């Protein structure tokens, strides 16, 4: 059984009700949280750097990334049911992420002690006793939530407020070894993510990078890929050998 009273309450669709219980003011706030100063994180942006405490000690995010692919993903709050299932599933998939050279790092806006207590529950109910496999950021100061815009419109307005417990939404940032943001997914708090989709898009990004191709709808490894329209038929023949031309702009081929 997950231990905290929060899980004994009936949780419906309002994430704020999950986190509005009173709690001590989190540490000193770090910035103004003004909309004007907030970084715009787009595909192709350098992932904003930050220094923060995690369940595996303090990190500098860019140093943590090193020269790996990295997935940064946020969770509304500790001891919440959907996040418990997600974190367990991502931890169990560590071998799949390792195979792809991908590091994981989670985030929730509570402290390391709270995260560590929650991890014990996750290990109990989701990983079958296996060690939890990646750090969770303690973003009590909301620095990362602000920099990456991991909050709803309403919570953004309250970010700088005193005694306000802010629930982050379910954001996923896929960052490449050059520290560029390559893919962003944003889910509301009530909707759990799909681990297979996260693995699939990593495969798609890495295949596109390695082979100079695009990937069609519902693509998975082994299926035909698309030759970009910028490649002429002659160059496509030289580069890929055979290809299937459905339209001048829609050409399929196979890659290993
Ligand atoms: C959660 O488990 O994180 C959650 C559940 C219901 C609504 C919002 C969040």
PDB file of C-alpha atoms and ligand atoms in Angstrom:
ATOM      1  CA  UNK A   1       0.000   0.000   0.000  1.00  0.00           C
ATOM      2  CA  UNK A   2       1.280   3.484  -0.819  1.00  0.00           C
ATOM      3  CA  UNK A   3       1.686   5.144   2.481  1.00  0.00           C
ATOM      4  CA  UNK A   4       0.560   8.743   2.496  1.00  0.00           C
ATOM      5  CA  UNK A   5      -2.931   9.974   3.195  1.00  0.00           C
ATOM      6  CA  UNK A   6      -3.010  11.653  -0.163  1.00  0.00           C
ATOM      7  CA  UNK A   7      -3.592   8.316  -1.832  1.00  0.00           C
ATOM      8  CA  UNK A   8      -6.417   7.451   0.502  1.00  0.00           C
ATOM      9  CA  UNK A   9      -8.338  10.469  -0.750  1.00  0.00           C
ATOM     10  CA  UNK A  10     -10.396  10.145  -3.863  1.00  0.00           C
ATOM     11  CA  UNK A  11      -8.513  11.915  -6.609  1.00  0.00           C
ATOM     12  CA  UNK A  12     -10.540  13.063  -9.549  1.00  0.00           C
ATOM     13  CA  UNK A  13      -9.416  15.393 -12.251  1.00  0.00           C
ATOM     14  CA  UNK A  14      -8.229  18.440 -10.391  1.00  0.00           C
ATOM     15  CA  UNK A  15      -4.485  18.275  -9.831  1.00  0.00           C
ATOM     16  CA  UNK A  16      -4.493  21.441  -7.745  1.00  0.00           C
ATOM     17  CA  UNK A  17      -6.634  19.736  -5.133  1.00  0.00           C
ATOM     18  CA  UNK A  18      -3.936  17.097  -4.828  1.00  0.00           C
ATOM     19  CA  UNK A  19      -1.310  19.590  -3.908  1.00  0.00           C
ATOM     20  CA  UNK A  20      -3.072  22.398  -2.139  1.00  0.00           C
ATOM     21  CA  UNK A  21      -2.576  20.895   1.306  1.00  0.00           C
ATOM     22  CA  UNK A  22      -0.663  23.288   3.506  1.00  0.00           C
ATOM     23  CA  UNK A  23       3.060  22.687   3.867  1.00  0.00           C
ATOM     24  CA  UNK A  24       6.051  24.719   4.963  1.00  0.00           C
ATOM     25  CA  UNK A  25       7.224  27.352   2.547  1.00  0.00           C
ATOM     26  CA  UNK A  26       9.770  25.833   0.190  1.00  0.00           C
ATOM     27  CA  UNK A  27      13.227  27.360   0.199  1.00  0.00           C
ATOM     28  CA  UNK A  28      14.020  30.865  -0.977  1.00  0.00           C
ATOM     29  CA  UNK A  29      12.725  31.545  -4.487  1.00  0.00           C
ATOM     30  CA  UNK A  30      15.344  31.961  -7.146  1.00  0.00           C
ATOM     31  CA  UNK A  31      14.012  34.358  -9.754  1.00  0.00           C
ATOM     32  CA  UNK A  32      11.149  36.655 -10.558  1.00  0.00           C
ATOM     33  CA  UNK A  33       9.237  34.072 -12.603  1.00  0.00           C
ATOM     34  CA  UNK A  34       8.297  36.816 -15.020  1.00  0.00           C
ATOM     35  CA  UNK A  35       6.805  35.737 -18.325  1.00  0.00           C
ATOM     36  CA  UNK A  36       9.094  38.162 -20.186  1.00  0.00           C
ATOM     37  CA  UNK A  37      12.278  36.612 -18.792  1.00  0.00           C
ATOM     38  CA  UNK A  38      11.180  33.026 -19.188  1.00  0.00           C
ATOM     39  CA  UNK A  39      13.304  31.115 -21.722  1.00  0.00           C
ATOM     40  CA  UNK A  40      11.449  29.923 -24.816  1.00  0.00           C
ATOM     41  CA  UNK A  41      12.255  26.245 -25.098  1.00  0.00           C
ATOM     42  CA  UNK A  42      11.618  25.146 -28.644  1.00  0.00           C
ATOM     43  CA  UNK A  43      12.776  22.248 -30.775  1.00  0.00           C
ATOM     44  CA  UNK A  44      16.368  23.212 -31.587  1.00  0.00           C
ATOM     45  CA  UNK A  45      16.883  25.350 -28.462  1.00  0.00           C
ATOM     46  CA  UNK A  46      19.842  24.560 -26.242  1.00  0.00           C
ATOM     47  CA  UNK A  47      18.295  22.928 -23.162  1.00  0.00           C
ATOM     48  CA  UNK A  48      18.412  25.529 -20.367  1.00  0.00           C
ATOM     49  CA  UNK A  49      21.003  24.584 -17.774  1.00  0.00           C
ATOM     50  CA  UNK A  50      20.361  24.484 -14.021  1.00  0.00           C
ATOM     51  CA  UNK A  51      21.964  23.250 -10.820  1.00  0.00           C
ATOM     52  CA  UNK A  52      19.652  21.361  -8.507  1.00  0.00           C
ATOM     53  CA  UNK A  53      19.378  18.683  -5.818  1.00  0.00           C
ATOM     54  CA  UNK A  54      18.250  15.236  -6.899  1.00  0.00           C
ATOM     55  CA  UNK A  55      17.722  11.884  -5.234  1.00  0.00           C
ATOM     56  CA  UNK A  56      21.214  10.977  -6.433  1.00  0.00           C
ATOM     57  CA  UNK A  57      22.912  14.175  -5.181  1.00  0.00           C
ATOM     58  CA  UNK A  58      23.375  17.654  -6.636  1.00  0.00           C
ATOM     59  CA  UNK A  59      23.719  17.973 -10.405  1.00  0.00           C
ATOM     60  CA  UNK A  60      24.567  20.504 -13.049  1.00  0.00           C
ATOM     61  CA  UNK A  61      22.151  19.505 -15.807  1.00  0.00           C
ATOM     62  CA  UNK A  62      24.541  20.013 -18.734  1.00  0.00           C
ATOM     63  CA  UNK A  63      27.186  17.962 -16.936  1.00  0.00           C
ATOM     64  CA  UNK A  64      24.562  15.293 -16.236  1.00  0.00           C
ATOM     65  CA  UNK A  65      23.732  15.137 -19.947  1.00  0.00           C
ATOM     66  CA  UNK A  66      27.425  14.856 -20.837  1.00  0.00           C
ATOM     67  CA  UNK A  67      27.453  13.421 -24.338  1.00  0.00           C
ATOM     68  CA  UNK A  68      24.338  11.298 -23.968  1.00  0.00           C
ATOM     69  CA  UNK A  69      20.781  11.540 -25.169  1.00  0.00           C
ATOM     70  CA  UNK A  70      18.710  12.575 -22.159  1.00  0.00           C
ATOM     71  CA  UNK A  71      15.020  12.546 -21.294  1.00  0.00           C
ATOM     72  CA  UNK A  72      13.864  15.090 -18.727  1.00  0.00           C
ATOM     73  CA  UNK A  73      10.306  14.472 -17.605  1.00  0.00           C
ATOM     74  CA  UNK A  74       8.147  16.097 -14.967  1.00  0.00           C
ATOM     75  CA  UNK A  75       5.482  14.830 -12.575  1.00  0.00           C
ATOM     76  CA  UNK A  76       2.697  16.749 -10.827  1.00  0.00           C
ATOM     77  CA  UNK A  77       3.560  15.787  -7.251  1.00  0.00           C
ATOM     78  CA  UNK A  78       5.022  13.029  -5.084  1.00  0.00           C
ATOM     79  CA  UNK A  79       2.784  10.202  -3.875  1.00  0.00           C
ATOM     80  CA  UNK A  80       0.353  10.605  -6.748  1.00  0.00           C
ATOM     81  CA  UNK A  81      -1.049   7.537  -8.459  1.00  0.00           C
ATOM     82  CA  UNK A  82      -0.434   8.186 -12.162  1.00  0.00           C
ATOM     83  CA  UNK A  83       3.176   9.269 -11.545  1.00  0.00           C
ATOM     84  CA  UNK A  84       3.780   6.182  -9.439  1.00  0.00           C
ATOM     85  CA  UNK A  85       2.891   3.976 -12.411  1.00  0.00           C
ATOM     86  CA  UNK A  86       4.913   6.103 -14.842  1.00  0.00           C
ATOM     87  CA  UNK A  87       8.093   6.249 -12.779  1.00  0.00           C
ATOM     88  CA  UNK A  88       7.948   2.516 -12.133  1.00  0.00           C
ATOM     89  CA  UNK A  89       7.502   1.789 -15.847  1.00  0.00           C
ATOM     90  CA  UNK A  90      10.369   4.083 -16.911  1.00  0.00           C
ATOM     91  CA  UNK A  91      12.628   2.579 -14.246  1.00  0.00           C
ATOM     92  CA  UNK A  92      11.802  -0.944 -15.439  1.00  0.00           C
ATOM     93  CA  UNK A  93      12.705   0.079 -19.005  1.00  0.00           C
ATOM     94  CA  UNK A  94      16.243   1.162 -18.097  1.00  0.00           C
ATOM     95  CA  UNK A  95      17.810  -1.614 -20.224  1.00  0.00           C
ATOM     96  CA  UNK A  96      15.899  -0.330 -23.285  1.00  0.00           C
ATOM     97  CA  UNK A  97      17.024   3.264 -22.667  1.00  0.00           C
ATOM     98  CA  UNK A  98      20.598   2.079 -22.015  1.00  0.00           C
ATOM     99  CA  UNK A  99      20.585   0.265 -25.367  1.00  0.00           C
ATOM    100  CA  UNK A 100      19.791   3.574 -27.052  1.00  0.00           C
ATOM    101  CA  UNK A 101      22.361   5.544 -25.026  1.00  0.00           C
ATOM    102  CA  UNK A 102      19.651   7.513 -23.219  1.00  0.00           C
ATOM    103  CA  UNK A 103      19.800   8.828 -19.646  1.00  0.00           C
ATOM    104  CA  UNK A 104      16.580   9.534 -17.752  1.00  0.00           C
ATOM    105  CA  UNK A 105      15.888  12.179 -15.144  1.00  0.00           C
ATOM    106  CA  UNK A 106      12.511  12.828 -13.507  1.00  0.00           C
ATOM    107  CA  UNK A 107      11.273  15.943 -11.726  1.00  0.00           C
ATOM    108  CA  UNK A 108       8.705  16.807  -9.111  1.00  0.00           C
ATOM    109  CA  UNK A 109       8.384  20.019  -7.108  1.00  0.00           C
ATOM    110  CA  UNK A 110       8.990  18.478  -3.703  1.00  0.00           C
ATOM    111  CA  UNK A 111      12.127  17.768  -1.682  1.00  0.00           C
ATOM    112  CA  UNK A 112      14.647  14.930  -1.784  1.00  0.00           C
ATOM    113  CA  UNK A 113      13.321  13.326   1.443  1.00  0.00           C
ATOM    114  CA  UNK A 114       9.805  13.244   0.044  1.00  0.00           C
ATOM    115  CA  UNK A 115      11.053  11.816  -3.276  1.00  0.00           C
ATOM    116  CA  UNK A 116      13.073   9.138  -1.481  1.00  0.00           C
ATOM    117  CA  UNK A 117      10.076   8.047   0.586  1.00  0.00           C
ATOM    118  CA  UNK A 118       7.982   7.871  -2.581  1.00  0.00           C
ATOM    119  CA  UNK A 119      10.658   5.862  -4.410  1.00  0.00           C
ATOM    120  CA  UNK A 120      10.339   3.200  -1.676  1.00  0.00           C
ATOM    121  CA  UNK A 121       6.653   2.897  -2.544  1.00  0.00           C
ATOM    122  CA  UNK A 122       7.429   2.751  -6.282  1.00  0.00           C
ATOM    123  CA  UNK A 123       9.940  -0.039  -5.706  1.00  0.00           C
ATOM    124  CA  UNK A 124       7.351  -1.866  -3.601  1.00  0.00           C
ATOM    125  CA  UNK A 125       4.447  -1.646  -6.024  1.00  0.00           C
ATOM    126  CA  UNK A 126       5.939  -1.137  -9.517  1.00  0.00           C
ATOM    127  CA  UNK A 127       9.509  -2.460  -9.853  1.00  0.00           C
ATOM    128  CA  UNK A 128       9.085  -5.711  -7.994  1.00  0.00           C
ATOM    129  CA  UNK A 129      11.797  -4.749  -5.502  1.00  0.00           C
ATOM    130  CA  UNK A 130      14.318  -3.787  -8.194  1.00  0.00           C
ATOM    131  CA  UNK A 131      16.373  -0.661  -7.508  1.00  0.00           C
ATOM    132  CA  UNK A 132      14.905   2.577  -8.886  1.00  0.00           C
ATOM    133  CA  UNK A 133      17.149   3.427 -11.784  1.00  0.00           C
ATOM    134  CA  UNK A 134      17.439   7.193 -12.276  1.00  0.00           C
ATOM    135  CA  UNK A 135      17.487  10.468 -10.292  1.00  0.00           C
ATOM    136  CA  UNK A 136      14.442  12.599  -9.532  1.00  0.00           C
ATOM    137  CA  UNK A 137      14.995  16.352  -9.352  1.00  0.00           C
ATOM    138  CA  UNK A 138      13.788  18.115  -6.189  1.00  0.00           C
ATOM    139  CA  UNK A 139      12.468  21.281  -7.839  1.00  0.00           C
ATOM    140  CA  UNK A 140      11.138  22.908  -4.677  1.00  0.00           C
ATOM    141  CA  UNK A 141      12.239  26.302  -5.985  1.00  0.00           C
ATOM    142  CA  UNK A 142      10.393  25.697  -9.281  1.00  0.00           C
ATOM    143  CA  UNK A 143      13.474  26.820 -11.169  1.00  0.00           C
ATOM    144  CA  UNK A 144      13.289  24.013 -13.668  1.00  0.00           C
ATOM    145  CA  UNK A 145       9.483  24.148 -13.903  1.00  0.00           C
ATOM    146  CA  UNK A 146       9.810  27.840 -14.787  1.00  0.00           C
ATOM    147  CA  UNK A 147      12.695  27.493 -17.221  1.00  0.00           C
ATOM    148  CA  UNK A 148      11.031  24.660 -19.109  1.00  0.00           C
ATOM    149  CA  UNK A 149       7.467  25.978 -18.712  1.00  0.00           C
ATOM    150  CA  UNK A 150       6.224  22.793 -17.055  1.00  0.00           C
ATOM    151  CA  UNK A 151       3.108  24.373 -15.545  1.00  0.00           C
ATOM    152  CA  UNK A 152      -0.448  25.199 -16.495  1.00  0.00           C
ATOM    153  CA  UNK A 153      -1.559  28.740 -17.274  1.00  0.00           C
ATOM    154  CA  UNK A 154      -3.141  29.054 -13.831  1.00  0.00           C
ATOM    155  CA  UNK A 155      -0.109  27.698 -11.976  1.00  0.00           C
ATOM    156  CA  UNK A 156       2.230  29.909 -13.985  1.00  0.00           C
ATOM    157  CA  UNK A 157       0.450  32.945 -12.527  1.00  0.00           C
ATOM    158  CA  UNK A 158       1.017  31.539  -9.030  1.00  0.00           C
ATOM    159  CA  UNK A 159       4.641  30.471  -9.461  1.00  0.00           C
ATOM    160  CA  UNK A 160       6.098  33.307  -7.394  1.00  0.00           C
ATOM    161  CA  UNK A 161       3.371  33.237  -4.740  1.00  0.00           C
ATOM    162  CA  UNK A 162       4.186  32.369  -1.135  1.00  0.00           C
ATOM    163  CA  UNK A 163       3.064  29.019   0.225  1.00  0.00           C
ATOM    164  CA  UNK A 164       1.794  27.932  -3.153  1.00  0.00           C
ATOM    165  CA  UNK A 165       2.443  24.295  -3.914  1.00  0.00           C
ATOM    166  CA  UNK A 166       2.656  24.100  -7.692  1.00  0.00           C
ATOM    167  CA  UNK A 167       1.963  20.871  -9.526  1.00  0.00           C
ATOM    168  CA  UNK A 168       4.040  20.440 -12.663  1.00  0.00           C
ATOM    169  CA  UNK A 169       2.336  18.980 -15.701  1.00  0.00           C
ATOM    170  CA  UNK A 170       3.648  15.922 -17.545  1.00  0.00           C
ATOM    171  CA  UNK A 171       6.300  17.384 -19.818  1.00  0.00           C
ATOM    172  CA  UNK A 172       8.849  15.310 -21.711  1.00  0.00           C
ATOM    173  CA  UNK A 173      11.976  16.896 -23.194  1.00  0.00           C
ATOM    174  CA  UNK A 174      14.209  14.756 -25.367  1.00  0.00           C
ATOM    175  CA  UNK A 175      17.668  16.314 -25.524  1.00  0.00           C
ATOM    176  CA  UNK A 176      20.478  15.165 -27.814  1.00  0.00           C
ATOM    177  CA  UNK A 177      24.183  14.876 -26.964  1.00  0.00           C
ATOM    178  CA  UNK A 178      24.805  18.403 -28.271  1.00  0.00           C
ATOM    179  CA  UNK A 179      22.255  19.547 -25.634  1.00  0.00           C
ATOM    180  CA  UNK A 180      19.696  20.609 -28.214  1.00  0.00           C
ATOM    181  CA  UNK A 181      16.017  19.982 -27.461  1.00  0.00           C
ATOM    182  CA  UNK A 182      14.848  17.564 -30.148  1.00  0.00           C
ATOM    183  CA  UNK A 183      11.303  16.686 -29.104  1.00  0.00           C
ATOM    184  CA  UNK A 184       8.755  18.001 -26.616  1.00  0.00           C
ATOM    185  CA  UNK A 185       5.620  16.252 -25.373  1.00  0.00           C
ATOM    186  CA  UNK A 186       3.155  17.927 -23.043  1.00  0.00           C
ATOM    187  CA  UNK A 187       0.398  16.053 -21.237  1.00  0.00           C
ATOM    188  CA  UNK A 188      -2.076  17.275 -18.642  1.00  0.00           C
ATOM    189  CA  UNK A 189      -1.665  15.952 -15.109  1.00  0.00           C
ATOM    190  CA  UNK A 190      -4.533  13.482 -15.455  1.00  0.00           C
ATOM    191  CA  UNK A 191      -3.096  11.659 -18.509  1.00  0.00           C
ATOM    192  CA  UNK A 192      -0.293   9.136 -18.065  1.00  0.00           C
ATOM    193  CA  UNK A 193       2.387   8.948 -20.751  1.00  0.00           C
ATOM    194  CA  UNK A 194       3.123   6.017 -23.062  1.00  0.00           C
ATOM    195  CA  UNK A 195       6.570   4.508 -22.519  1.00  0.00           C
ATOM    196  CA  UNK A 196       6.523   2.750 -25.895  1.00  0.00           C
ATOM    197  CA  UNK A 197       5.892   6.066 -27.644  1.00  0.00           C
ATOM    198  CA  UNK A 198       8.856   7.607 -25.845  1.00  0.00           C
ATOM    199  CA  UNK A 199      11.087   4.727 -26.988  1.00  0.00           C
ATOM    200  CA  UNK A 200       9.634   4.922 -30.495  1.00  0.00           C
ATOM    201  CA  UNK A 201      10.417   8.617 -30.908  1.00  0.00           C
ATOM    202  CA  UNK A 202      13.963   8.073 -29.620  1.00  0.00           C
ATOM    203  CA  UNK A 203      14.361   5.391 -32.316  1.00  0.00           C
ATOM    204  CA  UNK A 204      12.888   7.744 -34.922  1.00  0.00           C
ATOM    205  CA  UNK A 205      15.185  10.646 -33.961  1.00  0.00           C
ATOM    206  CA  UNK A 206      18.289   8.464 -33.889  1.00  0.00           C
ATOM    207  CA  UNK A 207      17.397   6.785 -37.197  1.00  0.00           C
ATOM    208  CA  UNK A 208      16.777  10.163 -38.849  1.00  0.00           C
ATOM    209  CA  UNK A 209      20.123  11.451 -37.592  1.00  0.00           C
ATOM    210  CA  UNK A 210      22.096   8.374 -38.633  1.00  0.00           C
ATOM    211  CA  UNK A 211      20.488   7.693 -41.990  1.00  0.00           C
ATOM    212  CA  UNK A 212      19.291  11.087 -43.209  1.00  0.00           C
ATOM    213  CA  UNK A 213      15.670   9.933 -43.518  1.00  0.00           C
ATOM    214  CA  UNK A 214      12.257  10.825 -42.115  1.00  0.00           C
ATOM    215  CA  UNK A 215       9.832   8.370 -40.512  1.00  0.00           C
ATOM    216  CA  UNK A 216       6.193   7.984 -41.549  1.00  0.00           C
ATOM    217  CA  UNK A 217       3.085   7.638 -39.410  1.00  0.00           C
ATOM    218  CA  UNK A 218       3.220   4.859 -36.809  1.00  0.00           C
ATOM    219  CA  UNK A 219       6.769   3.981 -37.835  1.00  0.00           C
ATOM    220  CA  UNK A 220       8.683   1.513 -35.734  1.00  0.00           C
ATOM    221  CA  UNK A 221      12.168   0.029 -36.222  1.00  0.00           C
ATOM    222  CA  UNK A 222      12.310  -2.247 -39.285  1.00  0.00           C
ATOM    223  CA  UNK A 223       9.530  -0.507 -41.231  1.00  0.00           C
ATOM    224  CA  UNK A 224      10.130   1.532 -44.386  1.00  0.00           C
ATOM    225  CA  UNK A 225      11.400   5.075 -43.947  1.00  0.00           C
ATOM    226  CA  UNK A 226      10.840   8.164 -46.089  1.00  0.00           C
ATOM    227  CA  UNK A 227      13.457   9.785 -48.310  1.00  0.00           C
ATOM    228  CA  UNK A 228      13.329  13.537 -47.682  1.00  0.00           C
ATOM    229  CA  UNK A 229      12.089  15.651 -50.610  1.00  0.00           C
ATOM    230  CA  UNK A 230      15.409  17.544 -50.582  1.00  0.00           C
ATOM    231  CA  UNK A 231      17.193  14.422 -51.896  1.00  0.00           C
ATOM    232  CA  UNK A 232      17.016  13.965 -55.691  1.00  0.00           C
ATOM    233  CA  UNK A 233      16.136  10.576 -57.198  1.00  0.00           C
ATOM    234  CA  UNK A 234      19.741  10.241 -58.387  1.00  0.00           C
ATOM    235  CA  UNK A 235      21.155  10.940 -54.937  1.00  0.00           C
ATOM    236  CA  UNK A 236      18.554   8.644 -53.341  1.00  0.00           C
ATOM    237  CA  UNK A 237      19.617   5.808 -55.660  1.00  0.00           C
ATOM    238  CA  UNK A 238      23.276   6.380 -54.778  1.00  0.00           C
ATOM    239  CA  UNK A 239      22.596   6.634 -51.063  1.00  0.00           C
ATOM    240  CA  UNK A 240      19.871   4.033 -50.457  1.00  0.00           C
ATOM    241  CA  UNK A 241      19.945   1.767 -53.525  1.00  0.00           C
ATOM    242  CA  UNK A 242      16.377   0.707 -54.188  1.00  0.00           C
ATOM    243  CA  UNK A 243      13.505   2.924 -53.277  1.00  0.00           C
ATOM    244  CA  UNK A 244       9.749   2.870 -53.832  1.00  0.00           C
ATOM    245  CA  UNK A 245       8.326   5.960 -55.508  1.00  0.00           C
ATOM    246  CA  UNK A 246       4.615   6.445 -54.749  1.00  0.00           C
ATOM    247  CA  UNK A 247       4.616  10.137 -55.733  1.00  0.00           C
ATOM    248  CA  UNK A 248       7.530  12.372 -56.697  1.00  0.00           C
ATOM    249  CA  UNK A 249       7.470  13.671 -53.093  1.00  0.00           C
ATOM    250  CA  UNK A 250       6.695  10.328 -51.382  1.00  0.00           C
ATOM    251  CA  UNK A 251       9.518   7.809 -51.663  1.00  0.00           C
ATOM    252  CA  UNK A 252      10.084   4.906 -49.326  1.00  0.00           C
ATOM    253  CA  UNK A 253      13.202   2.873 -48.666  1.00  0.00           C
ATOM    254  CA  UNK A 254      14.571   0.460 -46.093  1.00  0.00           C
ATOM    255  CA  UNK A 255      17.472   1.134 -43.748  1.00  0.00           C
ATOM    256  CA  UNK A 256      19.252  -1.246 -41.350  1.00  0.00           C
TER     257      UNK A 256
HETATM  258  C1  LIG B   1      -1.590  11.937 -10.622  1.00  0.00           C
HETATM  259  O1  LIG B   1      -1.553  10.784 -10.227  1.00  0.00           O
HETATM  260  O2  LIG B   1      -0.577  12.561 -10.825  1.00  0.00           O
HETATM  261  C2  LIG B   1      -2.929  12.565 -10.900  1.00  0.00           C
HETATM  262  C3  LIG B   1      -4.078  11.844 -10.774  1.00  0.00           C
HETATM  263  C4  LIG B   1      -5.292  12.454 -11.047  1.00  0.00           C
HETATM  264  C5  LIG B   1      -5.340  13.769 -11.447  1.00  0.00           C
HETATM  265  C6  LIG B   1      -4.163  14.480 -11.583  1.00  0.00           C
HETATM  266  C7  LIG B   1      -2.950  13.887 -11.312  1.00  0.00           C
END
